Amino acid sequence: MKKTIKAAVAGAATGVLALTGCSASGSSDSGEKISVNAFSVMEAANKPVFDDFKKTDEGDGVEFGTSYGASGDQSRGVVAGAPADVVHYSLETDVTRLVGEGLVAEDWKDNATKGIATSSVVVFVVRKGNPEDISTWDDIVEPGVDIITPNPGSSGSARWNILAGWAHVTGNGGSEAEAREYITKLLNNTIALPGSGREATTAFTDGSGDVLLSYENEAILAKQSGADIDYVIPPDTLLIENPAAVTKDASSAAKAFLEFMTGPEAQADYAQSGFRPVVDGVTVGEVEGANDPSDPFPTPEKLFTLDTDFGGWGEAADKFFGDGEDGNPLGIITELQQTTGQVGEE
């Protein structure tokens, strides 16, 4: 099993490294270039959005340069000098890092979607036919269930996954002590913590683990790509909201593209890749790979949110994922990762 896991993760890492270099999607030298720096799962979803934007007046002649990888790594890369006109990340904190560095304006959330460009929910990806009969958060911490989830140290999707498990306890009347106990069980059942959501999916589809904690859209994309898997939306789960912004030196074309991303046409494109629309009035149609293509985005019985149940990322980031530097305490999840020995791949 260990050899299989290492091979799967290594293969995934090779693929991600190949994607992280900035590369133009067009061939003409005459058009303006927009550099998009995004978290890994956006790679396939962005292609039809790029194509549709190019058909608009603002996008006529535009080319795109792209860089994809684990959300936190991408954000830190922009701080280090990676080109970026539009950033699109898993977590708000990866955008606010750029605000703190003076690269993104402080008012980046002052728009109709409050800075959110795509959304999803945390789901369980399982083997075809769900042989382990996994349907709830309690099922995945049963002894003998092998979990794969990306590493919270580098991956935004991992943080959503872990907090969804925490909310399952505290959002249903449990104490923080009980939530700690639950997350400890979850980590002890985890057999791999790859560096990004995409690497985690690759590890699972290559044969490792019984259940993968993931985004609903990532599960749908995997099925669209021919993966022999199913996915389960648990009765209670967490709403995932992915922010996007332009950098301060972005061109008018880049600003127009950011606005286009949250319009009905682009949101319909993103829906076809498994993302839940963030605005009303989007014609979704059937979504291949969804559990029910004609009703692809059912409302969970109980849907937790970061703002309502965790006080927003401004509060949750340090409380749960603080690194203990500069005399600050370790975050709860960081501490539990260390005490369980589950520090994962970075």
C-alpha positions as a Markdown table, in Angstrom:
| # | Residue | x | y | z |
|---|---|---|---|---|
| 1 | Met | 0.0 | 0.0 | 0.0 |
| 2 | Lys | 2.7 | 2.5 | 0.9 |
| 3 | Lys | 4.5 | 1.9 | -2.4 |
| 4 | Thr | 1.2 | 2.6 | -4.3 |
| 5 | Ile | 0.6 | 5.8 | -2.4 |
| 6 | Lys | 4.1 | 7.1 | -3.0 |
| 7 | Ala | 3.9 | 6.3 | -6.7 |
| 8 | Ala | 0.5 | 8.0 | -7.0 |
| 9 | Val | 1.6 | 11.1 | -5.2 |
| 10 | Ala | 4.8 | 11.3 | -7.1 |
| 11 | Gly | 3.0 | 11.0 | -10.4 |
| 12 | Ala | 0.6 | 13.7 | -9.4 |
| 13 | Ala | 3.4 | 16.0 | -8.3 |
| 14 | Thr | 5.1 | 15.6 | -11.7 |
| 15 | Gly | 1.9 | 16.7 | -13.4 |
| 16 | Val | 1.4 | 19.7 | -11.2 |
| 17 | Leu | 5.0 | 20.8 | -11.6 |
| 18 | Ala | 4.4 | 20.7 | -15.3 |
| 19 | Leu | 1.5 | 23.1 | -14.9 |
| 20 | Thr | 2.9 | 25.7 | -12.7 |
| 21 | Gly | 5.1 | 27.4 | -15.3 |
| 22 | Cys | 3.3 | 30.3 | -16.9 |
| 23 | Ser | 2.4 | 29.5 | -20.5 |
| 24 | Ala | 0.3 | 31.4 | -23.1 |
| 25 | Ser | -2.8 | 29.7 | -24.4 |
| 26 | Gly | -2.7 | 31.6 | -27.7 |
| 27 | Ser | -0.1 | 31.8 | -30.5 |
| 28 | Ser | -0.5 | 35.4 | -31.7 |
| 29 | Asp | 2.0 | 38.0 | -30.6 |
| 30 | Ser | -0.4 | 40.9 | -31.4 |
| 31 | Gly | -2.9 | 40.5 | -28.6 |
| 32 | Glu | -2.8 | 41.6 | -24.9 |
| 33 | Lys | -1.8 | 38.9 | -22.5 |
| 34 | Ile | -3.6 | 38.3 | -19.2 |
| 35 | Ser | -1.7 | 36.2 | -16.6 |
| 36 | Val | -4.0 | 34.1 | -14.5 |
| 37 | Asn | -2.5 | 32.6 | -11.3 |
| 38 | Ala | -4.9 | 30.0 | -9.8 |
| 39 | Phe | -5.3 | 27.0 | -7.6 |
| 40 | Ser | -4.9 | 23.6 | -9.3 |
| 41 | Val | -8.5 | 22.5 | -9.9 |
| 42 | Met | -9.2 | 25.5 | -12.1 |
| 43 | Glu | -7.0 | 24.3 | -15.0 |
| 44 | Ala | -9.7 | 22.4 | -16.9 |
| 45 | Ala | -12.6 | 24.7 | -15.8 |
| 46 | Asn | -10.9 | 27.8 | -17.0 |
| 47 | Lys | -10.5 | 26.7 | -20.7 |
| 48 | Pro | -14.1 | 27.3 | -21.8 |
| 49 | Val | -14.3 | 30.5 | -19.8 |
| 50 | Phe | -11.2 | 31.8 | -21.6 |
| 51 | Asp | -12.7 | 30.9 | -25.0 |
| 52 | Asp | -16.0 | 32.6 | -24.3 |
| 53 | Phe | -14.2 | 35.8 | -23.0 |
| 54 | Lys | -12.2 | 36.0 | -26.2 |
| 55 | Lys | -15.5 | 36.2 | -28.1 |
| 56 | Thr | -16.4 | 39.5 | -26.3 |
| 57 | Asp | -15.4 | 43.0 | -27.3 |
| 58 | Glu | -13.2 | 43.3 | -24.2 |
| 59 | Gly | -11.5 | 39.9 | -24.9 |
| 60 | Asp | -10.9 | 40.3 | -28.6 |
| 61 | Gly | -7.3 | 39.5 | -29.3 |
| 62 | Val | -6.5 | 38.6 | -25.7 |
| 63 | Glu | -4.2 | 35.7 | -24.9 |
| 64 | Phe | -3.9 | 34.0 | -21.5 |
| 65 | Gly | -0.9 | 33.0 | -19.6 |
| 66 | Thr | -1.6 | 30.5 | -16.8 |
| 67 | Ser | -0.1 | 29.1 | -13.7 |
| 68 | Tyr | -1.8 | 26.4 | -11.5 |
| 69 | Gly | -0.8 | 24.7 | -8.3 |
| 70 | Ala | -1.7 | 24.4 | -4.6 |
| 71 | Ser | -3.5 | 27.6 | -3.5 |
| 72 | Gly | -1.1 | 28.7 | -0.8 |
| 73 | Asp | 1.9 | 27.9 | -2.9 |
| 74 | Gln | 0.5 | 29.9 | -5.8 |
| 75 | Ser | -0.2 | 32.9 | -3.6 |
| 76 | Arg | 3.3 | 32.8 | -2.1 |
| 77 | Gly | 4.7 | 32.5 | -5.6 |
| 78 | Val | 3.1 | 35.8 | -6.6 |
| 79 | Val | 4.6 | 37.5 | -3.5 |
| 80 | Ala | 8.0 | 36.1 | -4.8 |
| 81 | Gly | 7.4 | 37.7 | -8.2 |
| 82 | Ala | 5.4 | 35.2 | -10.3 |
| 83 | Pro | 3.4 | 37.1 | -13.0 |
| 84 | Ala | -0.3 | 37.6 | -12.1 |
| 85 | Asp | -3.0 | 39.9 | -13.4 |
| 86 | Val | -5.9 | 37.8 | -12.1 |
| 87 | Val | -5.6 | 35.6 | -9.1 |
| 88 | His | -8.1 | 32.9 | -8.2 |
| 89 | Tyr | -7.5 | 30.8 | -5.1 |
| 90 | Ser | -9.1 | 28.3 | -2.8 |
| 91 | Leu | -9.0 | 30.5 | 0.2 |
| 92 | Glu | -9.6 | 34.2 | 1.1 |
| 93 | Thr | -6.4 | 34.2 | 3.1 |
| 94 | Asp | -4.4 | 33.5 | -0.1 |
| 95 | Val | -5.8 | 36.8 | -1.5 |
| 96 | Thr | -5.4 | 38.8 | 1.7 |
| 97 | Arg | -1.7 | 37.8 | 1.7 |
| 98 | Leu | -1.4 | 39.7 | -1.5 |
| 99 | Val | -3.3 | 42.6 | 0.0 |
| 100 | Gly | -0.8 | 42.7 | 2.8 |
| 101 | Glu | 2.1 | 42.8 | 0.3 |
| 102 | Gly | 0.5 | 45.7 | -1.5 |
| 103 | Leu | -0.2 | 43.6 | -4.6 |
| 104 | Val | -4.0 | 43.6 | -4.4 |
| 105 | Ala | -6.2 | 46.5 | -3.5 |
| 106 | Glu | -7.8 | 46.5 | 0.0 |
| 107 | Asp | -11.3 | 46.9 | -1.6 |
| 108 | Trp | -11.1 | 43.7 | -3.7 |
| 109 | Lys | -14.2 | 42.3 | -2.1 |
| 110 | Asp | -16.4 | 45.3 | -2.9 |
| 111 | Asn | -18.4 | 43.8 | -5.6 |
| 112 | Ala | -21.7 | 41.9 | -6.1 |
| 113 | Thr | -20.2 | 38.5 | -5.1 |
| 114 | Lys | -18.0 | 39.8 | -2.3 |
| 115 | Gly | -15.0 | 38.6 | -4.2 |
| 116 | Ile | -16.2 | 35.1 | -4.7 |
| 117 | Ala | -15.8 | 33.6 | -8.2 |
| 118 | Thr | -16.6 | 29.9 | -7.8 |
| 119 | Ser | -18.2 | 27.8 | -5.1 |
| 120 | Ser | -18.7 | 24.1 | -4.2 |
| 121 | Val | -19.2 | 21.8 | -1.2 |
| 122 | Val | -17.1 | 19.2 | 0.5 |
| 123 | Val | -17.9 | 15.7 | -0.6 |
| 124 | Phe | -16.7 | 12.1 | -0.1 |
| 125 | Val | -15.2 | 10.5 | -3.3 |
| 126 | Val | -15.6 | 6.7 | -3.0 |
| 127 | Arg | -14.9 | 3.7 | -5.1 |
| 128 | Lys | -17.5 | 2.8 | -7.8 |
| 129 | Gly | -20.6 | 1.4 | -6.1 |
| 130 | Asn | -19.4 | 2.7 | -2.7 |
| 131 | Pro | -18.3 | -0.7 | -1.4 |
| 132 | Glu | -17.5 | 0.7 | 2.1 |
| 133 | Asp | -21.1 | 2.1 | 2.3 |
| 134 | Ile | -19.8 | 5.6 | 3.3 |
| 135 | Ser | -22.5 | 8.2 | 3.6 |
| 136 | Thr | -21.8 | 10.3 | 6.7 |
| 137 | Trp | -18.9 | 11.9 | 8.5 |
| 138 | Asp | -19.1 | 9.3 | 11.2 |
| 139 | Asp | -18.5 | 6.5 | 8.6 |
| 140 | Ile | -15.1 | 7.8 | 7.5 |
| 141 | Val | -13.6 | 7.7 | 11.0 |
| 142 | Glu | -14.5 | 4.0 | 11.5 |
| 143 | Pro | -11.5 | 1.8 | 12.1 |
| 144 | Gly | -10.0 | 0.5 | 8.9 |
| 145 | Val | -11.3 | 3.2 | 6.6 |
| 146 | Asp | -8.3 | 4.7 | 4.6 |
| 147 | Ile | -8.7 | 8.4 | 3.9 |
| 148 | Ile | -6.9 | 10.6 | 1.4 |
| 149 | Thr | -7.1 | 14.4 | 1.8 |
| 150 | Pro | -4.6 | 17.1 | 0.7 |
| 151 | Asn | -2.3 | 18.7 | 3.2 |
| 152 | Pro | -3.6 | 21.8 | 5.1 |
| 153 | Gly | -0.1 | 23.2 | 5.1 |
| 154 | Ser | -0.1 | 23.8 | 1.3 |
| 155 | Ser | -3.6 | 23.1 | 0.0 |
| 156 | Gly | -6.7 | 25.3 | 0.4 |
| 157 | Ser | -9.0 | 22.4 | -0.4 |
| 158 | Ala | -7.6 | 20.5 | 2.6 |
| 159 | Arg | -8.6 | 23.4 | 4.9 |
| 160 | Trp | -12.2 | 23.3 | 3.7 |
| 161 | Asn | -12.2 | 19.5 | 4.1 |
| 162 | Ile | -10.9 | 19.6 | 7.7 |
| 163 | Leu | -13.2 | 22.4 | 8.8 |
| 164 | Ala | -16.2 | 20.6 | 7.3 |
| 165 | Gly | -15.4 | 17.7 | 9.6 |
| 166 | Trp | -15.0 | 20.1 | 12.6 |
| 167 | Ala | -18.3 | 21.7 | 11.7 |
| 168 | His | -20.0 | 18.3 | 11.6 |
| 169 | Val | -19.3 | 18.0 | 15.4 |
| 170 | Thr | -19.7 | 21.6 | 16.6 |
| 171 | Gly | -22.5 | 22.4 | 14.2 |
| 172 | Asn | -24.5 | 19.5 | 15.5 |
| 173 | Gly | -24.2 | 20.4 | 19.2 |
| 174 | Gly | -20.7 | 19.0 | 20.0 |
| 175 | Ser | -18.0 | 20.7 | 22.0 |
| 176 | Glu | -14.6 | 21.8 | 20.7 |
| 177 | Ala | -13.1 | 19.0 | 22.7 |
| 178 | Glu | -15.3 | 16.5 | 20.9 |
| 179 | Ala | -14.3 | 18.1 | 17.6 |
| 180 | Arg | -10.6 | 17.7 | 18.4 |
| 181 | Glu | -11.3 | 14.0 | 19.2 |
| 182 | Tyr | -13.1 | 13.6 | 15.8 |
| 183 | Ile | -10.3 | 15.3 | 13.8 |
| 184 | Thr | -7.7 | 13.2 | 15.6 |
| 185 | Lys | -9.6 | 10.1 | 14.4 |
| 186 | Leu | -9.9 | 11.5 | 10.9 |
| 187 | Leu | -6.1 | 12.2 | 10.7 |
| 188 | Asn | -5.3 | 8.8 | 12.2 |
| 189 | Asn | -7.3 | 7.2 | 9.3 |
| 190 | Thr | -5.5 | 9.3 | 6.7 |
| 191 | Ile | -2.9 | 7.4 | 4.7 |
| 192 | Ala | -1.8 | 10.2 | 2.4 |
| 193 | Leu | -1.7 | 14.1 | 2.6 |
| 194 | Pro | -0.7 | 15.1 | -0.9 |
| 195 | Gly | 0.3 | 18.7 | -1.6 |
| 196 | Ser | -2.8 | 19.9 | -3.6 |
| 197 | Gly | -6.4 | 18.9 | -4.3 |
| 198 | Arg | -5.5 | 17.8 | -7.8 |
| 199 | Glu | -2.6 | 15.6 | -6.5 |
| 200 | Ala | -5.0 | 14.1 | -3.9 |
| 201 | Thr | -7.5 | 13.2 | -6.6 |
| 202 | Thr | -4.7 | 11.6 | -8.7 |
| 203 | Ala | -3.6 | 9.5 | -5.8 |
| 204 | Phe | -7.1 | 8.3 | -5.2 |
| 205 | Thr | -7.9 | 7.5 | -8.8 |
| 206 | Asp | -4.6 | 5.7 | -9.1 |
| 207 | Gly | -5.9 | 3.2 | -6.5 |
| 208 | Ser | -5.0 | 4.5 | -3.0 |
| 209 | Gly | -7.5 | 4.8 | -0.2 |
| 210 | Asp | -11.2 | 4.1 | 0.5 |
| 211 | Val | -12.4 | 7.7 | 0.5 |
| 212 | Leu | -11.1 | 11.0 | -0.7 |
| 213 | Leu | -12.2 | 14.3 | 0.9 |
| 214 | Ser | -12.7 | 16.7 | -2.0 |
| 215 | Tyr | -14.6 | 19.4 | -3.7 |
| 216 | Glu | -17.9 | 18.4 | -5.4 |
| 217 | Asn | -16.6 | 19.9 | -8.6 |
| 218 | Glu | -13.4 | 17.9 | -8.4 |
| 219 | Ala | -15.4 | 14.7 | -8.1 |
| 220 | Ile | -17.6 | 15.7 | -11.1 |
| 221 | Leu | -14.5 | 16.5 | -13.2 |
| 222 | Ala | -12.9 | 13.2 | -12.3 |
| 223 | Lys | -16.1 | 11.4 | -13.5 |
| 224 | Gln | -16.1 | 13.5 | -16.6 |
| 225 | Ser | -12.6 | 12.4 | -17.3 |
| 226 | Gly | -13.5 | 8.7 | -17.0 |
| 227 | Ala | -12.5 | 7.9 | -13.4 |
| 228 | Asp | -14.3 | 4.8 | -12.1 |
| 229 | Ile | -15.5 | 6.6 | -8.9 |
| 230 | Asp | -18.7 | 7.8 | -7.2 |
| 231 | Tyr | -19.2 | 10.6 | -4.8 |
| 232 | Val | -21.4 | 11.2 | -1.8 |
| 233 | Ile | -22.7 | 14.6 | -0.5 |
| 234 | Pro | -23.0 | 14.1 | 3.2 |
| 235 | Pro | -26.1 | 15.2 | 5.0 |
| 236 | Asp | -24.1 | 18.1 | 6.6 |
| 237 | Thr | -21.2 | 19.7 | 4.8 |
| 238 | Leu | -19.4 | 23.0 | 4.3 |
| 239 | Leu | -19.9 | 25.6 | 1.6 |
| 240 | Ile | -16.7 | 26.3 | -0.3 |
| 241 | Glu | -16.2 | 29.8 | -1.6 |
| 242 | Asn | -13.2 | 30.5 | -3.9 |
| 243 | Pro | -12.1 | 34.2 | -4.2 |
| 244 | Ala | -10.7 | 36.0 | -7.2 |
| 245 | Ala | -9.1 | 39.4 | -7.6 |
| 246 | Val | -7.0 | 41.5 | -9.9 |
| 247 | Thr | -3.6 | 42.8 | -9.0 |
| 248 | Lys | -3.0 | 46.5 | -8.7 |
| 249 | Asp | -1.1 | 46.8 | -12.0 |
| 250 | Ala | -3.7 | 44.7 | -14.0 |
| 251 | Ser | -4.9 | 46.0 | -17.3 |
| 252 | Ser | -8.4 | 47.0 | -18.2 |
| 253 | Ala | -8.7 | 43.7 | -20.1 |
| 254 | Ala | -7.8 | 41.8 | -16.9 |
| 255 | Lys | -10.4 | 43.8 | -14.9 |
| 256 | Ala | -13.0 | 43.0 | -17.6 |
| 257 | Phe | -12.1 | 39.3 | -17.4 |
| 258 | Leu | -12.6 | 39.3 | -13.6 |
| 259 | Glu | -16.0 | 40.8 | -14.0 |
| 260 | Phe | -16.8 | 38.3 | -16.8 |
| 261 | Met | -15.9 | 35.4 | -14.5 |
| 262 | Thr | -18.9 | 36.1 | -12.3 |
| 263 | Gly | -21.3 | 36.8 | -15.1 |
| 264 | Pro | -24.0 | 34.3 | -16.2 |
| 265 | Glu | -22.1 | 33.0 | -19.2 |
| 266 | Ala | -18.8 | 32.2 | -17.4 |
| 267 | Gln | -20.8 | 30.8 | -14.4 |
| 268 | Ala | -22.6 | 28.5 | -16.8 |
| 269 | Asp | -19.2 | 27.3 | -18.0 |
| 270 | Tyr | -18.0 | 26.8 | -14.5 |
| 271 | Ala | -21.2 | 24.8 | -13.7 |
| 272 | Gln | -20.4 | 22.4 | -16.5 |
| 273 | Ser | -17.1 | 21.7 | -14.7 |
| 274 | Gly | -19.0 | 21.0 | -11.5 |
| 275 | Phe | -18.9 | 24.4 | -9.7 |
| 276 | Arg | -22.1 | 25.8 | -8.1 |
| 277 | Pro | -23.0 | 29.2 | -9.5 |
| 278 | Val | -22.3 | 32.2 | -7.3 |
| 279 | Val | -24.9 | 34.4 | -8.9 |
| 280 | Asp | -28.6 | 34.0 | -9.8 |
| 281 | Gly | -30.0 | 33.7 | -13.3 |
| 282 | Val | -27.5 | 31.1 | -14.5 |
| 283 | Thr | -28.7 | 28.5 | -17.0 |
| 284 | Val | -27.0 | 25.4 | -15.9 |
| 285 | Gly | -28.6 | 22.6 | -17.9 |
| 286 | Glu | -27.4 | 19.0 | -17.5 |
| 287 | Val | -24.0 | 18.5 | -16.0 |
| 288 | Glu | -22.2 | 15.3 | -17.1 |
| 289 | Gly | -20.6 | 13.5 | -14.2 |
| 290 | Ala | -23.0 | 14.8 | -11.5 |
| 291 | Asn | -24.9 | 12.2 | -9.5 |
| 292 | Asp | -28.1 | 13.5 | -11.2 |
| 293 | Pro | -27.1 | 15.4 | -14.3 |
| 294 | Ser | -30.5 | 17.0 | -14.5 |
| 295 | Asp | -30.3 | 18.2 | -10.9 |
| 296 | Pro | -26.5 | 18.5 | -10.4 |
| 297 | Phe | -26.4 | 20.7 | -7.3 |
| 298 | Pro | -28.9 | 19.5 | -4.7 |
| 299 | Thr | -29.1 | 21.5 | -1.5 |
| 300 | Pro | -27.5 | 19.5 | 1.5 |
| 301 | Glu | -29.7 | 18.9 | 4.5 |
| 302 | Lys | -27.4 | 21.2 | 6.5 |
| 303 | Leu | -24.9 | 23.6 | 4.9 |
| 304 | Phe | -22.3 | 25.2 | 7.1 |
| 305 | Thr | -20.4 | 28.4 | 6.1 |
| 306 | Leu | -17.1 | 29.9 | 7.1 |
| 307 | Asp | -18.7 | 33.3 | 8.0 |
| 308 | Thr | -21.6 | 31.9 | 10.0 |
| 309 | Asp | -20.0 | 28.9 | 11.7 |
| 310 | Phe | -16.3 | 30.0 | 12.0 |
| 311 | Gly | -16.4 | 33.8 | 12.1 |
| 312 | Gly | -14.8 | 34.1 | 8.6 |
| 313 | Trp | -11.3 | 33.3 | 7.4 |
| 314 | Gly | -9.9 | 36.2 | 9.3 |
| 315 | Glu | -10.6 | 34.4 | 12.5 |
| 316 | Ala | -10.4 | 30.8 | 11.4 |
| 317 | Ala | -7.1 | 30.9 | 9.7 |
| 318 | Asp | -5.0 | 31.6 | 12.8 |
| 319 | Lys | -7.2 | 29.6 | 15.2 |
| 320 | Phe | -7.0 | 26.4 | 13.1 |
| 321 | Phe | -4.0 | 26.7 | 10.9 |
| 322 | Gly | -1.5 | 29.1 | 12.6 |
| 323 | Asp | 2.1 | 28.0 | 12.2 |
| 324 | Gly | 3.3 | 29.0 | 15.6 |
| 325 | Glu | 5.8 | 31.6 | 14.3 |
| 326 | Asp | 6.6 | 34.9 | 16.0 |
| 327 | Gly | 5.5 | 33.6 | 19.4 |
| 328 | Asn | 2.0 | 32.9 | 18.2 |
| 329 | Pro | 0.3 | 29.6 | 19.3 |
| 330 | Leu | -0.1 | 26.7 | 16.9 |
| 331 | Gly | -3.4 | 26.4 | 15.2 |
| 332 | Ile | -5.7 | 23.6 | 16.4 |
| 333 | Ile | -5.3 | 21.6 | 13.1 |
| 334 | Thr | -1.6 | 22.3 | 12.9 |
| 335 | Glu | -1.2 | 21.0 | 16.4 |
| 336 | Leu | -3.3 | 17.9 | 15.7 |
| 337 | Gln | -1.3 | 17.2 | 12.6 |
| 338 | Gln | 1.9 | 17.3 | 14.6 |
| 339 | Thr | 0.6 | 15.2 | 17.5 |
| 340 | Thr | -0.7 | 12.5 | 15.1 |
| 341 | Gly | 2.4 | 12.7 | 12.9 |
| 342 | Gln | 0.3 | 13.6 | 9.9 |
| 343 | Val | 2.4 | 16.5 | 8.5 |
| 344 | Gly | 1.9 | 15.3 | 4.9 |
| 345 | Glu | 3.4 | 16.3 | 1.6 |
| 346 | Glu | 4.4 | 19.9 | 0.8 |
